[in-house]
Coordinates of C-alpha atoms in Angstrom, one line a residue:
M1 CA 63.7 -171.8 121.9
T2 CA 60.6 -169.6 121.5
S3 CA 61.5 -166.0 122.2
L4 CA 60.0 -162.5 121.9
D5 CA 62.5 -161.5 119.2
L6 CA 59.5 -161.1 116.8
S7 CA 58.5 -158.6 114.2
P8 CA 54.9 -157.4 113.8
I9 CA 53.1 -156.7 110.6
G10 CA 49.5 -155.4 110.3
N11 CA 47.1 -152.9 108.8
C12 CA 45.0 -151.7 111.8
A13 CA 42.5 -154.5 111.2
Q14 CA 44.7 -157.6 111.2
S15 CA 48.2 -158.2 112.7
A16 CA 50.7 -161.0 113.1
L17 CA 54.0 -161.7 114.8
I18 CA 56.8 -163.3 112.7
D19 CA 60.0 -164.9 114.0
R20 CA 63.5 -164.4 112.8
N21 CA 63.1 -167.2 110.3
G22 CA 60.0 -165.8 108.7
R23 CA 57.5 -168.0 110.5
F24 CA 54.1 -166.7 111.6
V25 CA 53.9 -167.6 115.3
W26 CA 51.0 -165.4 116.5
A27 CA 47.9 -164.0 114.8
C28 CA 44.3 -163.9 115.9
V29 CA 41.0 -163.9 114.0
P30 CA 38.7 -162.3 113.2
R31 CA 40.3 -159.5 115.2
I32 CA 43.2 -159.0 117.6
D33 CA 41.3 -160.4 120.7
G34 CA 40.1 -163.5 118.9
D35 CA 41.1 -167.1 118.7
P36 CA 44.8 -167.4 117.5
M37 CA 44.9 -169.1 114.2
F38 CA 48.7 -169.0 114.5
C39 CA 49.5 -169.9 118.1
A40 CA 53.0 -171.4 118.0
L41 CA 54.2 -168.7 120.3
M42 CA 52.1 -170.4 123.1
S43 CA 52.9 -174.0 122.1
G44 CA 55.9 -174.4 124.3
R45 CA 57.7 -175.9 121.3
D46 CA 60.3 -174.6 118.9
A47 CA 58.7 -173.2 115.7
A48 CA 60.9 -175.4 113.6
E49 CA 58.9 -178.4 114.8
D50 CA 55.9 -179.5 112.8
Q51 CA 52.7 -178.4 114.6
V52 CA 49.4 -176.7 114.1
G53 CA 49.2 -172.9 114.6
I54 CA 52.0 -171.9 112.3
W55 CA 52.8 -170.6 108.8
A56 CA 56.3 -171.4 107.8
I57 CA 58.2 -171.3 104.6
D58 CA 61.0 -173.6 105.5
L59 CA 64.3 -173.4 103.5
I60 CA 65.8 -176.9 103.5
D61 CA 69.3 -177.0 105.0
Q62 CA 69.0 -173.3 106.1
V63 CA 72.1 -171.9 107.8
S64 CA 71.4 -168.2 108.2
A65 CA 68.6 -165.7 108.3
E66 CA 68.5 -161.9 108.0
Q67 CA 65.5 -159.7 108.6
R68 CA 64.6 -156.0 108.0
Y69 CA 61.7 -153.8 107.4
E70 CA 61.2 -151.8 104.3
R71 CA 62.1 -148.3 105.3
N72 CA 59.4 -146.5 107.2
T73 CA 56.8 -149.3 106.7
P74 CA 55.7 -152.5 108.5
I75 CA 56.6 -154.5 105.4
L76 CA 58.9 -157.2 106.6
V77 CA 61.6 -158.8 104.5
T78 CA 63.3 -162.0 105.6
T79 CA 66.3 -163.4 103.7
L80 CA 67.2 -167.1 104.2
T81 CA 70.4 -168.8 103.0
D82 CA 71.1 -172.6 102.8
A83 CA 74.2 -174.6 103.1
R84 CA 74.8 -174.6 99.4
G85 CA 74.6 -170.8 99.1
N86 CA 71.0 -170.7 97.7
V87 CA 69.1 -167.7 98.9
L88 CA 65.4 -166.8 99.0
E89 CA 63.5 -163.7 100.1
I90 CA 60.1 -163.6 101.9
T91 CA 58.2 -160.3 101.9
D92 CA 55.3 -160.2 104.4
F93 CA 52.7 -157.5 104.9
C94 CA 49.0 -156.8 105.4
P95 CA 47.6 -154.6 102.7
R96 CA 46.6 -151.1 103.6
Y97 CA 45.9 -148.1 101.2
R98 CA 43.2 -145.9 100.0
R99 CA 40.9 -147.3 97.3
H100 CA 37.5 -145.9 96.2
N101 CA 37.9 -143.0 98.6
R102 CA 38.2 -145.2 101.6
L103 CA 40.9 -147.3 103.3
Y104 CA 41.3 -150.9 102.1
R105 CA 42.5 -152.9 105.1
P106 CA 41.1 -156.4 104.8
N107 CA 41.7 -159.2 107.3
A108 CA 44.5 -160.6 105.1
F109 CA 48.1 -161.5 105.0
I110 CA 50.3 -161.4 101.9
R111 CA 53.6 -163.3 101.4
I112 CA 55.8 -162.9 98.4
V113 CA 58.5 -165.5 98.1
K114 CA 61.3 -165.4 95.5
P115 CA 64.7 -166.9 94.8
L116 CA 67.6 -164.5 95.0
S117 CA 70.4 -167.0 94.2
G118 CA 70.4 -170.5 92.9
A119 CA 67.4 -172.8 93.3
P120 CA 66.4 -173.0 97.0
R121 CA 64.3 -176.0 98.1
I122 CA 61.4 -175.1 100.3
R123 CA 58.5 -176.5 102.2
V124 CA 55.3 -174.5 103.0
R125 CA 53.7 -175.4 106.3
L126 CA 50.4 -173.5 106.5
K127 CA 48.5 -175.0 109.4
P128 CA 46.0 -172.7 111.1
A129 CA 44.6 -173.7 114.4
I130 CA 41.2 -173.3 116.1
D131 CA 40.0 -173.4 119.7
W132 CA 43.3 -172.1 121.0
G133 CA 45.4 -174.7 119.3
A134 CA 43.2 -177.7 120.3
Q135 CA 43.1 -178.8 116.6
G136 CA 43.9 -177.8 113.1
A137 CA 41.4 -175.9 111.1
E138 CA 39.1 -177.8 108.7
T139 CA 40.5 -177.6 105.2
T140 CA 38.9 -177.8 101.7
S141 CA 40.5 -176.9 98.4
G142 CA 39.8 -176.0 94.9
S143 CA 41.8 -175.8 91.7
N144 CA 43.8 -172.7 92.9
H145 CA 42.8 -172.1 96.4
I146 CA 42.6 -173.6 99.9
R147 CA 39.8 -172.7 102.4
Y148 CA 40.4 -172.8 106.2
R149 CA 37.5 -172.9 108.5
V150 CA 38.8 -170.7 111.4
P151 CA 36.4 -168.3 113.1
G152 CA 34.9 -167.4 109.8
V153 CA 36.5 -168.7 106.7
M154 CA 39.9 -167.6 105.2
R155 CA 41.0 -168.5 101.7
L156 CA 44.5 -169.0 100.5
S157 CA 45.0 -167.9 96.9
T158 CA 48.5 -168.6 95.6
S159 CA 50.6 -168.9 92.4
S160 CA 52.4 -171.9 93.9
P161 CA 51.1 -175.5 93.5
I162 CA 48.2 -176.0 95.9
S163 CA 49.1 -179.7 96.4
H164 CA 52.5 -178.7 97.7
T165 CA 51.0 -176.5 100.5
L166 CA 48.4 -179.2 101.3
S167 CA 50.9 -182.0 101.7
G168 CA 54.0 -180.1 102.9
Q169 CA 55.9 -181.3 99.9
V170 CA 59.5 -180.0 99.4
F171 CA 59.9 -178.3 96.0
R172 CA 62.4 -176.1 94.2
L173 CA 61.7 -172.4 94.2
E174 CA 62.5 -171.4 90.7
Q175 CA 60.3 -168.4 90.3
E176 CA 58.5 -165.9 92.5
H177 CA 55.3 -167.1 94.2
V178 CA 52.7 -165.1 96.0
F179 CA 50.4 -166.2 98.8
F180 CA 47.2 -164.2 99.7
L181 CA 45.5 -165.5 102.9
G182 CA 42.3 -163.4 103.4
P183 CA 38.6 -163.2 103.0
D184 CA 36.8 -166.1 101.3
E185 CA 36.5 -164.2 98.0
P186 CA 38.0 -165.3 94.6
F187 CA 40.5 -163.2 92.7
D188 CA 39.0 -162.0 89.4
E189 CA 42.3 -160.8 88.0
D190 CA 46.0 -161.9 87.7
L191 CA 47.1 -162.8 91.3
R192 CA 50.7 -161.7 90.9
V193 CA 49.8 -158.4 89.3
R194 CA 47.2 -157.7 92.0
V195 CA 49.5 -158.6 94.8
S196 CA 52.3 -156.5 93.3
A197 CA 50.0 -153.5 93.2
M198 CA 49.0 -154.1 96.8
Y199 CA 52.6 -154.1 97.8
D200 CA 53.4 -150.9 96.0
N201 CA 50.3 -149.1 97.4
T202 CA 50.9 -150.4 100.9
K203 CA 54.5 -149.2 100.9
L204 CA 53.5 -145.8 99.5
Y205 CA 50.8 -145.4 102.2
W206 CA 53.1 -146.1 105.1
Q207 CA 56.0 -144.0 103.8
H208 CA 53.6 -141.1 103.3
W209 CA 52.2 -141.5 106.8
S210 CA 55.7 -141.7 108.3
R211 CA 56.7 -138.7 106.2
M212 CA 54.1 -136.5 108.0
L213 CA 55.4 -137.3 111.5
A214 CA 57.2 -134.5 113.3
T215 CA 60.2 -136.6 114.4
P216 CA 63.0 -135.4 116.6
L217 CA 66.4 -134.8 115.0
E218 CA 68.0 -137.7 116.8
W219 CA 66.9 -141.3 116.8
Q220 CA 64.5 -140.7 113.9
A221 CA 64.4 -144.3 112.6
D222 CA 63.8 -145.6 116.2
V223 CA 60.9 -143.2 116.7
I224 CA 59.3 -144.0 113.4
R225 CA 59.5 -147.7 114.0
A226 CA 57.9 -147.2 117.4
A227 CA 55.2 -145.0 116.0
I228 CA 54.3 -147.4 113.2
T229 CA 54.0 -150.2 115.7
L230 CA 51.8 -148.1 117.9
K231 CA 49.6 -147.5 114.9
L232 CA 49.4 -151.3 114.3
C233 CA 48.0 -151.6 117.8
V234 CA 45.0 -149.5 116.8
H235 CA 41.7 -151.3 115.9
E236 CA 40.7 -148.7 113.4
E237 CA 37.1 -149.7 113.0
T238 CA 36.3 -148.4 116.5
G239 CA 39.4 -146.3 117.4
A240 CA 40.4 -148.6 120.2
I241 CA 44.1 -149.0 121.0
V242 CA 45.2 -152.3 122.6
A243 CA 47.9 -152.5 125.2
A244 CA 49.8 -155.3 123.3
M245 CA 49.3 -157.8 120.6
T246 CA 49.7 -160.9 122.8
T247 CA 48.3 -162.6 125.9
S248 CA 49.9 -164.5 128.7
V249 CA 53.6 -163.8 128.1
P250 CA 54.7 -163.9 131.8
E251 CA 56.3 -160.9 133.4
F252 CA 59.1 -163.1 134.5
P253 CA 59.8 -166.9 134.3
N254 CA 57.1 -169.0 136.0
S255 CA 55.6 -166.0 137.8
G256 CA 52.0 -166.7 137.0
R257 CA 51.7 -163.0 136.1
N258 CA 50.3 -163.9 132.7
W259 CA 47.7 -161.5 131.5
D260 CA 45.6 -160.9 128.4
Y261 CA 46.6 -157.4 127.0
R262 CA 44.6 -157.5 123.7
Y263 CA 42.1 -155.0 125.0
C264 CA 41.9 -151.2 125.3
W265 CA 43.1 -149.9 128.6
L266 CA 42.1 -146.2 128.8
R267 CA 45.3 -145.6 130.7
D268 CA 47.6 -147.2 128.1
A269 CA 45.7 -145.6 125.3
Y270 CA 46.2 -142.2 126.9
Y271 CA 50.0 -142.6 127.0
T272 CA 49.9 -143.9 123.4
V273 CA 48.0 -140.9 122.0
Q274 CA 50.1 -138.5 124.2
A275 CA 53.3 -139.9 122.5
L276 CA 51.8 -139.9 119.0
N277 CA 50.5 -136.4 119.5
R278 CA 54.0 -135.2 120.1
L279 CA 54.8 -136.5 116.6
G280 CA 51.7 -134.9 115.1
A281 CA 49.8 -138.1 114.4
A282 CA 46.3 -136.6 114.6
D283 CA 44.6 -139.5 112.8
I284 CA 45.1 -141.8 115.8
L285 CA 43.9 -139.2 118.2
E286 CA 40.7 -138.6 116.2
G287 CA 39.9 -142.3 116.1
Y288 CA 40.5 -142.8 119.8
L289 CA 38.4 -139.7 120.7
G290 CA 35.5 -141.3 118.9
Y291 CA 36.0 -144.4 120.9
L292 CA 36.0 -142.4 124.1
R293 CA 32.8 -140.5 123.3
N294 CA 31.0 -143.8 122.7
I295 CA 32.3 -145.2 126.0
I296 CA 31.1 -142.1 127.9
D297 CA 27.7 -142.3 126.2
A298 CA 27.4 -146.0 127.2
T299 CA 28.0 -145.3 130.9
P300 CA 25.3 -143.0 132.1
S301 CA 25.8 -144.1 135.7
G302 CA 29.2 -142.4 135.7
R303 CA 31.5 -145.3 136.5
I304 CA 33.9 -145.9 133.7
Q305 CA 35.9 -149.2 133.6
P306 CA 39.7 -149.1 133.2
V307 CA 39.5 -151.5 130.2
Y308 CA 37.1 -152.4 127.4
G309 CA 37.1 -154.7 124.4
V310 CA 38.1 -153.2 121.1
G311 CA 34.5 -153.3 120.1
M312 CA 33.7 -151.4 123.4
E313 CA 32.5 -154.6 125.1
P314 CA 32.3 -154.0 128.9
I315 CA 32.5 -157.6 129.9
L316 CA 35.9 -159.3 129.5
Q317 CA 35.3 -162.4 131.5
E318 CA 38.7 -164.0 132.5
A319 CA 39.2 -167.7 131.8
M320 CA 42.0 -170.1 131.6
I321 CA 43.0 -172.0 128.4
D322 CA 44.4 -175.5 128.9
S323 CA 44.8 -176.6 125.2
L324 CA 48.2 -174.9 125.0
P325 CA 51.1 -175.0 127.5
G326 CA 51.9 -171.3 127.2
Y327 CA 55.0 -169.2 126.3
R328 CA 58.0 -171.5 126.8
G329 CA 55.6 -173.9 128.6
M330 CA 55.0 -171.3 131.3
G331 CA 51.2 -171.2 131.7
P332 CA 48.6 -170.3 132.4
I333 CA 47.1 -168.8 129.3
R334 CA 44.4 -166.3 130.2
V335 CA 41.7 -165.0 127.9
G336 CA 39.8 -161.9 129.1
N337 CA 40.9 -159.7 132.0
Q338 CA 39.5 -159.3 135.4
A339 CA 40.5 -155.6 135.4
H340 CA 37.1 -154.8 133.8
E341 CA 35.6 -155.3 137.3
H342 CA 38.1 -153.0 139.0
H343 CA 37.7 -149.5 140.3
Q344 CA 40.7 -147.6 139.0
H345 CA 40.1 -143.9 139.6
D346 CA 43.0 -142.7 137.5
V347 CA 41.0 -143.5 134.4
Y348 CA 38.9 -140.3 134.7
G349 CA 42.0 -138.2 134.4
Q350 CA 43.3 -140.1 131.4
I351 CA 40.0 -139.6 129.6
V352 CA 40.2 -135.8 130.1
L353 CA 43.9 -135.7 129.3
S354 CA 43.4 -137.6 126.1
T355 CA 40.5 -135.4 125.1
V356 CA 41.6 -131.9 126.1
Q357 CA 44.0 -131.4 123.2
A358 CA 41.1 -131.5 120.8
F359 CA 39.9 -128.2 122.2
Y360 CA 43.2 -126.6 121.0
D361 CA 44.0 -128.6 117.8
T362 CA 42.6 -126.9 114.7
R363 CA 43.8 -129.7 112.4
L364 CA 41.0 -132.1 113.5
L365 CA 38.2 -132.9 111.1
R366 CA 35.7 -132.8 113.9
P367 CA 36.6 -130.0 116.2
P368 CA 34.8 -130.3 119.6
G369 CA 32.5 -127.6 121.0
V370 CA 30.6 -126.7 124.1
D371 CA 28.4 -129.8 123.9
D372 CA 31.5 -132.0 123.9
F373 CA 32.8 -130.1 126.9
R374 CA 29.5 -130.6 128.8
A375 CA 29.7 -134.3 128.1
L376 CA 33.2 -134.4 129.4
E377 CA 32.2 -132.6 132.6
S378 CA 30.5 -135.8 133.7
V379 CA 33.9 -137.5 133.8
G380 CA 35.3 -134.6 135.8
E381 CA 32.4 -134.9 138.3
R382 CA 33.2 -138.6 138.8
A383 CA 36.9 -137.8 139.3
Y384 CA 36.1 -135.3 142.0
D385 CA 33.6 -137.7 143.7
V386 CA 36.2 -140.5 143.9
H387 CA 39.5 -138.7 144.4
L388 CA 39.8 -139.7 148.1
K389 CA 38.3 -143.2 147.7
P390 CA 40.3 -146.5 147.6
D391 CA 40.9 -148.3 144.3
A392 CA 43.0 -151.0 142.8
G393 CA 45.5 -148.5 141.5
L394 CA 47.2 -148.3 138.1
W395 CA 49.1 -151.6 138.8
E396 CA 45.7 -153.3 139.3
F397 CA 46.2 -155.0 142.6
R398 CA 43.7 -157.8 142.8
T399 CA 43.4 -158.4 146.5
K400 CA 44.0 -155.0 148.2
A401 CA 42.7 -151.5 147.8
A402 CA 44.1 -148.1 148.9
T403 CA 43.8 -144.5 148.1
H404 CA 46.6 -144.3 145.6
T405 CA 48.5 -141.0 145.0
Y406 CA 48.6 -141.7 141.3
S407 CA 44.9 -142.1 141.1
T408 CA 44.3 -138.9 143.1
L409 CA 46.8 -137.1 140.9
M410 CA 44.9 -138.1 137.8
C411 CA 41.7 -136.9 139.3
W412 CA 43.4 -133.6 139.9
A413 CA 44.5 -133.5 136.3
A414 CA 40.9 -134.1 135.1
C415 CA 39.6 -131.1 137.0
D416 CA 42.7 -128.9 136.1
R417 CA 42.4 -129.6 132.4
L418 CA 38.7 -129.1 132.4
A419 CA 39.3 -125.6 133.8
N420 CA 41.8 -125.0 130.9
A421 CA 39.3 -126.2 128.4
A422 CA 36.6 -124.0 129.8
N423 CA 39.0 -121.0 129.5
R424 CA 39.6 -122.0 125.8
L425 CA 35.8 -122.1 125.2
S426 CA 35.3 -118.8 127.0
L427 CA 33.2 -120.3 129.8
P428 CA 34.4 -118.3 132.8
D429 CA 31.9 -119.8 135.3
R430 CA 32.9 -123.3 134.4
E431 CA 36.5 -122.4 134.5
A432 CA 36.1 -121.1 138.1
Y433 CA 34.1 -124.2 139.1
W434 CA 36.8 -126.7 137.9
R435 CA 39.7 -124.6 139.1
D436 CA 38.2 -124.7 142.6
R437 CA 37.8 -128.5 142.4
A438 CA 41.4 -128.9 141.1
T439 CA 42.7 -126.7 144.0
A440 CA 40.8 -128.9 146.5
I441 CA 42.4 -132.1 145.1
R442 CA 45.8 -130.5 144.9
T443 CA 45.6 -129.6 148.6
A444 CA 44.6 -133.2 149.5
I445 CA 47.7 -134.5 147.6
E446 CA 50.1 -132.0 149.1
T447 CA 48.9 -132.7 152.7
K448 CA 47.9 -136.4 152.6
A449 CA 50.5 -137.9 150.2
W450 CA 53.4 -136.0 151.7
N451 CA 55.0 -138.2 154.4
G452 CA 56.8 -135.7 156.7
K453 CA 58.6 -138.4 158.6
L454 CA 60.2 -139.8 155.5
G455 CA 60.5 -136.4 153.8
R456 CA 59.0 -137.5 150.5
F457 CA 55.7 -138.2 148.8
A458 CA 54.2 -141.7 149.3
A459 CA 52.4 -143.9 146.9
T460 CA 49.2 -143.8 149.0
L461 CA 47.6 -141.0 150.9
G462 CA 48.6 -141.3 154.5
G463 CA 51.0 -144.1 153.7
A464 CA 54.7 -144.8 153.3
E465 CA 54.9 -147.0 150.2
M466 CA 57.2 -146.2 147.3
D467 CA 56.0 -146.4 143.7
A468 CA 57.6 -145.2 140.4
S469 CA 54.2 -143.6 139.4
L470 CA 55.1 -140.7 141.7
L471 CA 57.4 -139.5 138.8
Q472 CA 54.2 -138.6 137.0
M473 CA 53.8 -135.6 139.3
L474 CA 56.2 -133.9 137.0
D475 CA 54.6 -135.0 133.7
T476 CA 51.1 -133.8 134.8
R477 CA 52.6 -130.5 136.0
L478 CA 51.4 -130.8 139.6
V479 CA 55.0 -130.0 140.7
A480 CA 57.9 -128.2 139.0
P481 CA 61.2 -129.9 138.4
D482 CA 63.0 -127.7 141.0
D483 CA 60.4 -128.4 143.7
P484 CA 62.3 -129.6 146.7
R485 CA 59.5 -132.1 147.5
F486 CA 59.8 -133.7 144.1
L487 CA 63.7 -133.8 144.3
A488 CA 63.5 -135.6 147.6
T489 CA 60.9 -138.0 146.2
L490 CA 63.1 -138.6 143.1
K491 CA 66.1 -139.4 145.3
A492 CA 64.0 -141.9 147.3
I493 CA 62.7 -143.5 144.1
E494 CA 66.3 -144.0 142.9
H495 CA 67.3 -145.5 146.2
D496 CA 64.3 -147.8 146.6
L497 CA 63.4 -148.8 143.0
R498 CA 66.4 -148.2 140.8
R499 CA 68.5 -151.3 140.0
G500 CA 71.4 -150.1 137.9
D501 CA 69.9 -149.1 134.5
H502 CA 66.5 -150.5 135.4
V503 CA 63.5 -149.3 137.4
L504 CA 60.9 -151.4 139.3
R505 CA 57.3 -150.3 139.5
Y506 CA 57.5 -151.0 143.2
A507 CA 59.5 -153.3 145.4
D508 CA 56.9 -154.5 147.9
E509 CA 55.2 -157.8 147.7
D510 CA 51.9 -157.8 145.8
D511 CA 49.3 -160.5 145.1
F512 CA 51.9 -162.7 143.4
G513 CA 55.0 -162.0 145.6
K514 CA 57.9 -159.6 144.9
P515 CA 58.4 -158.3 141.3
E516 CA 61.6 -159.7 139.7
T517 CA 61.8 -157.7 136.5
A518 CA 62.0 -154.1 135.6
F519 CA 59.0 -152.3 134.1
N520 CA 60.3 -150.6 131.0
F521 CA 57.8 -147.7 131.1
C522 CA 59.0 -146.7 134.6
T523 CA 62.6 -146.5 133.3
F524 CA 61.5 -144.1 130.7
W525 CA 59.7 -142.1 133.4
L526 CA 62.9 -141.9 135.3
I527 CA 64.8 -140.8 132.1
E528 CA 62.3 -137.9 131.6
A529 CA 62.6 -136.9 135.3
L530 CA 66.4 -136.9 135.2
Y531 CA 66.4 -134.7 132.1
L532 CA 63.9 -132.2 133.5
V533 CA 65.9 -131.8 136.7
G534 CA 69.0 -131.1 134.8
R535 CA 70.8 -134.4 134.8
H536 CA 71.0 -134.4 131.0
E537 CA 74.0 -136.7 130.2
E538 CA 72.8 -139.3 132.7
A539 CA 69.3 -139.2 131.0
R540 CA 70.8 -139.7 127.6
S541 CA 73.1 -142.5 128.7
L542 CA 70.1 -144.4 130.3
F543 CA 68.1 -143.8 127.2
E544 CA 70.8 -145.4 125.0
Q545 CA 70.8 -148.4 127.4
M546 CA 67.1 -148.8 126.8
L547 CA 67.5 -148.6 123.1
A548 CA 70.1 -151.4 123.3
R549 CA 67.5 -153.7 125.0
R550 CA 65.1 -153.7 122.0
T551 CA 64.4 -156.7 119.9
H552 CA 66.0 -156.8 116.4
A553 CA 62.7 -155.2 115.2
G554 CA 63.4 -152.1 117.3
L555 CA 60.7 -152.9 119.8
L556 CA 60.1 -153.5 123.5
S557 CA 58.0 -155.8 125.6
E558 CA 56.5 -154.8 129.0
D559 CA 59.3 -155.9 131.3
C560 CA 63.0 -156.9 131.1
D561 CA 65.3 -159.1 133.1
L562 CA 67.4 -157.2 135.6
A563 CA 70.6 -159.1 134.8
T564 CA 70.4 -159.8 131.0
G565 CA 67.9 -157.3 129.7
A566 CA 65.9 -160.1 128.1
P567 CA 62.3 -159.2 127.2
W568 CA 59.4 -160.5 129.3
G569 CA 55.7 -159.6 129.4
N570 CA 53.4 -159.0 126.5
Y571 CA 54.7 -157.7 123.2
P572 CA 55.0 -155.3 121.6
Q573 CA 54.0 -153.1 124.6
T574 CA 52.4 -149.8 123.8
Y575 CA 53.5 -148.4 127.2
S576 CA 57.1 -149.1 126.4
L577 CA 57.0 -147.7 122.9
A578 CA 55.2 -144.5 124.1
G579 CA 58.0 -144.1 126.6
L580 CA 60.7 -144.4 123.9
I581 CA 59.0 -141.8 121.8
N582 CA 58.5 -139.3 124.7
C583 CA 62.1 -139.6 125.8
A584 CA 63.5 -139.2 122.2
V585 CA 61.4 -136.1 121.7
L586 CA 62.5 -134.6 125.0
L587 CA 66.2 -135.5 124.8
S588 CA 67.0 -134.9 121.1
N589 CA 68.9 -131.9 120.0
P590 CA 66.6 -129.5 118.2
W591 CA 66.4 -129.2 114.4
S592 CA 67.7 -125.7 114.7
T593 CA 71.2 -127.1 115.4
V594 CA 71.4 -128.4 111.9
R595 CA 73.4 -126.1 109.7

């Protein structure tokens, strides 16, 4: 059965998800939000079946599979064994390294296949799809290549017999073969030598990048794997960070909660850069700040959407796809996202929170100045203007609006951090201006979000709802960990939303009924809160439970089943991986304990 137990590869321009048997089941062209040339994940069928939208190297009579990443890289190695003891190894990666004083990251996939024992018999099924799996890509071939007319044209260059790939012929793997599926350009040198060099250079790039991360003492491998995967969710050409690599994986079975996450939510991106900043990954921050500056310049009216395309497209028209049945047959498949139409006021705070570190970080190649601060003030003005107005909230309710505490909290954070930045830039008049506005919003939260009858904060101003996002009062520093109001709210959250080792976003019915799965990021929020209020052992235990729920690749989706811990929702989810990193950094013993 199709599952989310998948391993991503990528190079910040192209990415793919590969199953436990080394089969490409998801990859979009020409970029992450495009038409999936490999769409078996959404076919409703087992990837072992012959179908379009897959790239499989099948070992005949296979009995076992093992899979691992090359240490500190997104280079994936799959080892397959057949019933006679023959063994082969598949190495998959997208090339990425510096060449000619710039990054070489083509829209390309590389597969290296070699026998490790005996003479395995294999079949290559390379069947790209077009029009969301409606048909196979048009194919032409030459003496040593195959061209596939997907959006654009991709060319397969390989050392293996072309006819075997075209026909699906079974053949003996008696030597190493390489496959390069990429731009429609011929190789002008020895293919094996070139691919070998690409492998070495790509491995070196990622291991050097990982080496520069300021990892915690504990859980280092887990943090590095999460950080690498977050980097794979970056569309480096523009600096955008997508929420996940997939679309339409339901939040729980047959829920209809199937959304397209292959776009840049400014909220999700904020949490991603926040987590990576804690590891010192300044390159992703710099790229994303460039993306934000362009978004701000393109919205002179002041309203900023919660989500944009990776190329900064403002219109993400939502549509249904009927050519594929969906993940495990659980449609619908959605392309685009209606959230681009929403008013979500928290976005103004997340823009400022993402940006403000730049005023303190002297590592950046482009340090911001007063002009950048002046441009950012327009975002703060918008935050102040809307902080008491209803919106769709961070959970993007489609049919109801309210004045959400989380949105108002983020508007406060925008004004508060602008005051801090003004102080950093020695602008006392602007510091006073933004401090006054922050104080006004803080007063509104403390008086309107506090429900005296219930003795806790509520999810809406003047309301009574419960929402796990109230935990972010601590992360934004609106309240201190020992604040009695927060402790009372934390107790209520655990009573209302905690289900054993899981946390719901909220328990009330929404546009699609009652939620039935836990939201992984909210569980990480609870772990942080537990630690900060002094419940250290409980926080560590809950964190270890979350680590145990990861896929074999060390990753998490958006949601998980309350009973089994099985992953649901789009994958890999940046929210969830950011939470993993944040908690590891917070909970780990310090390096000073090493003797």
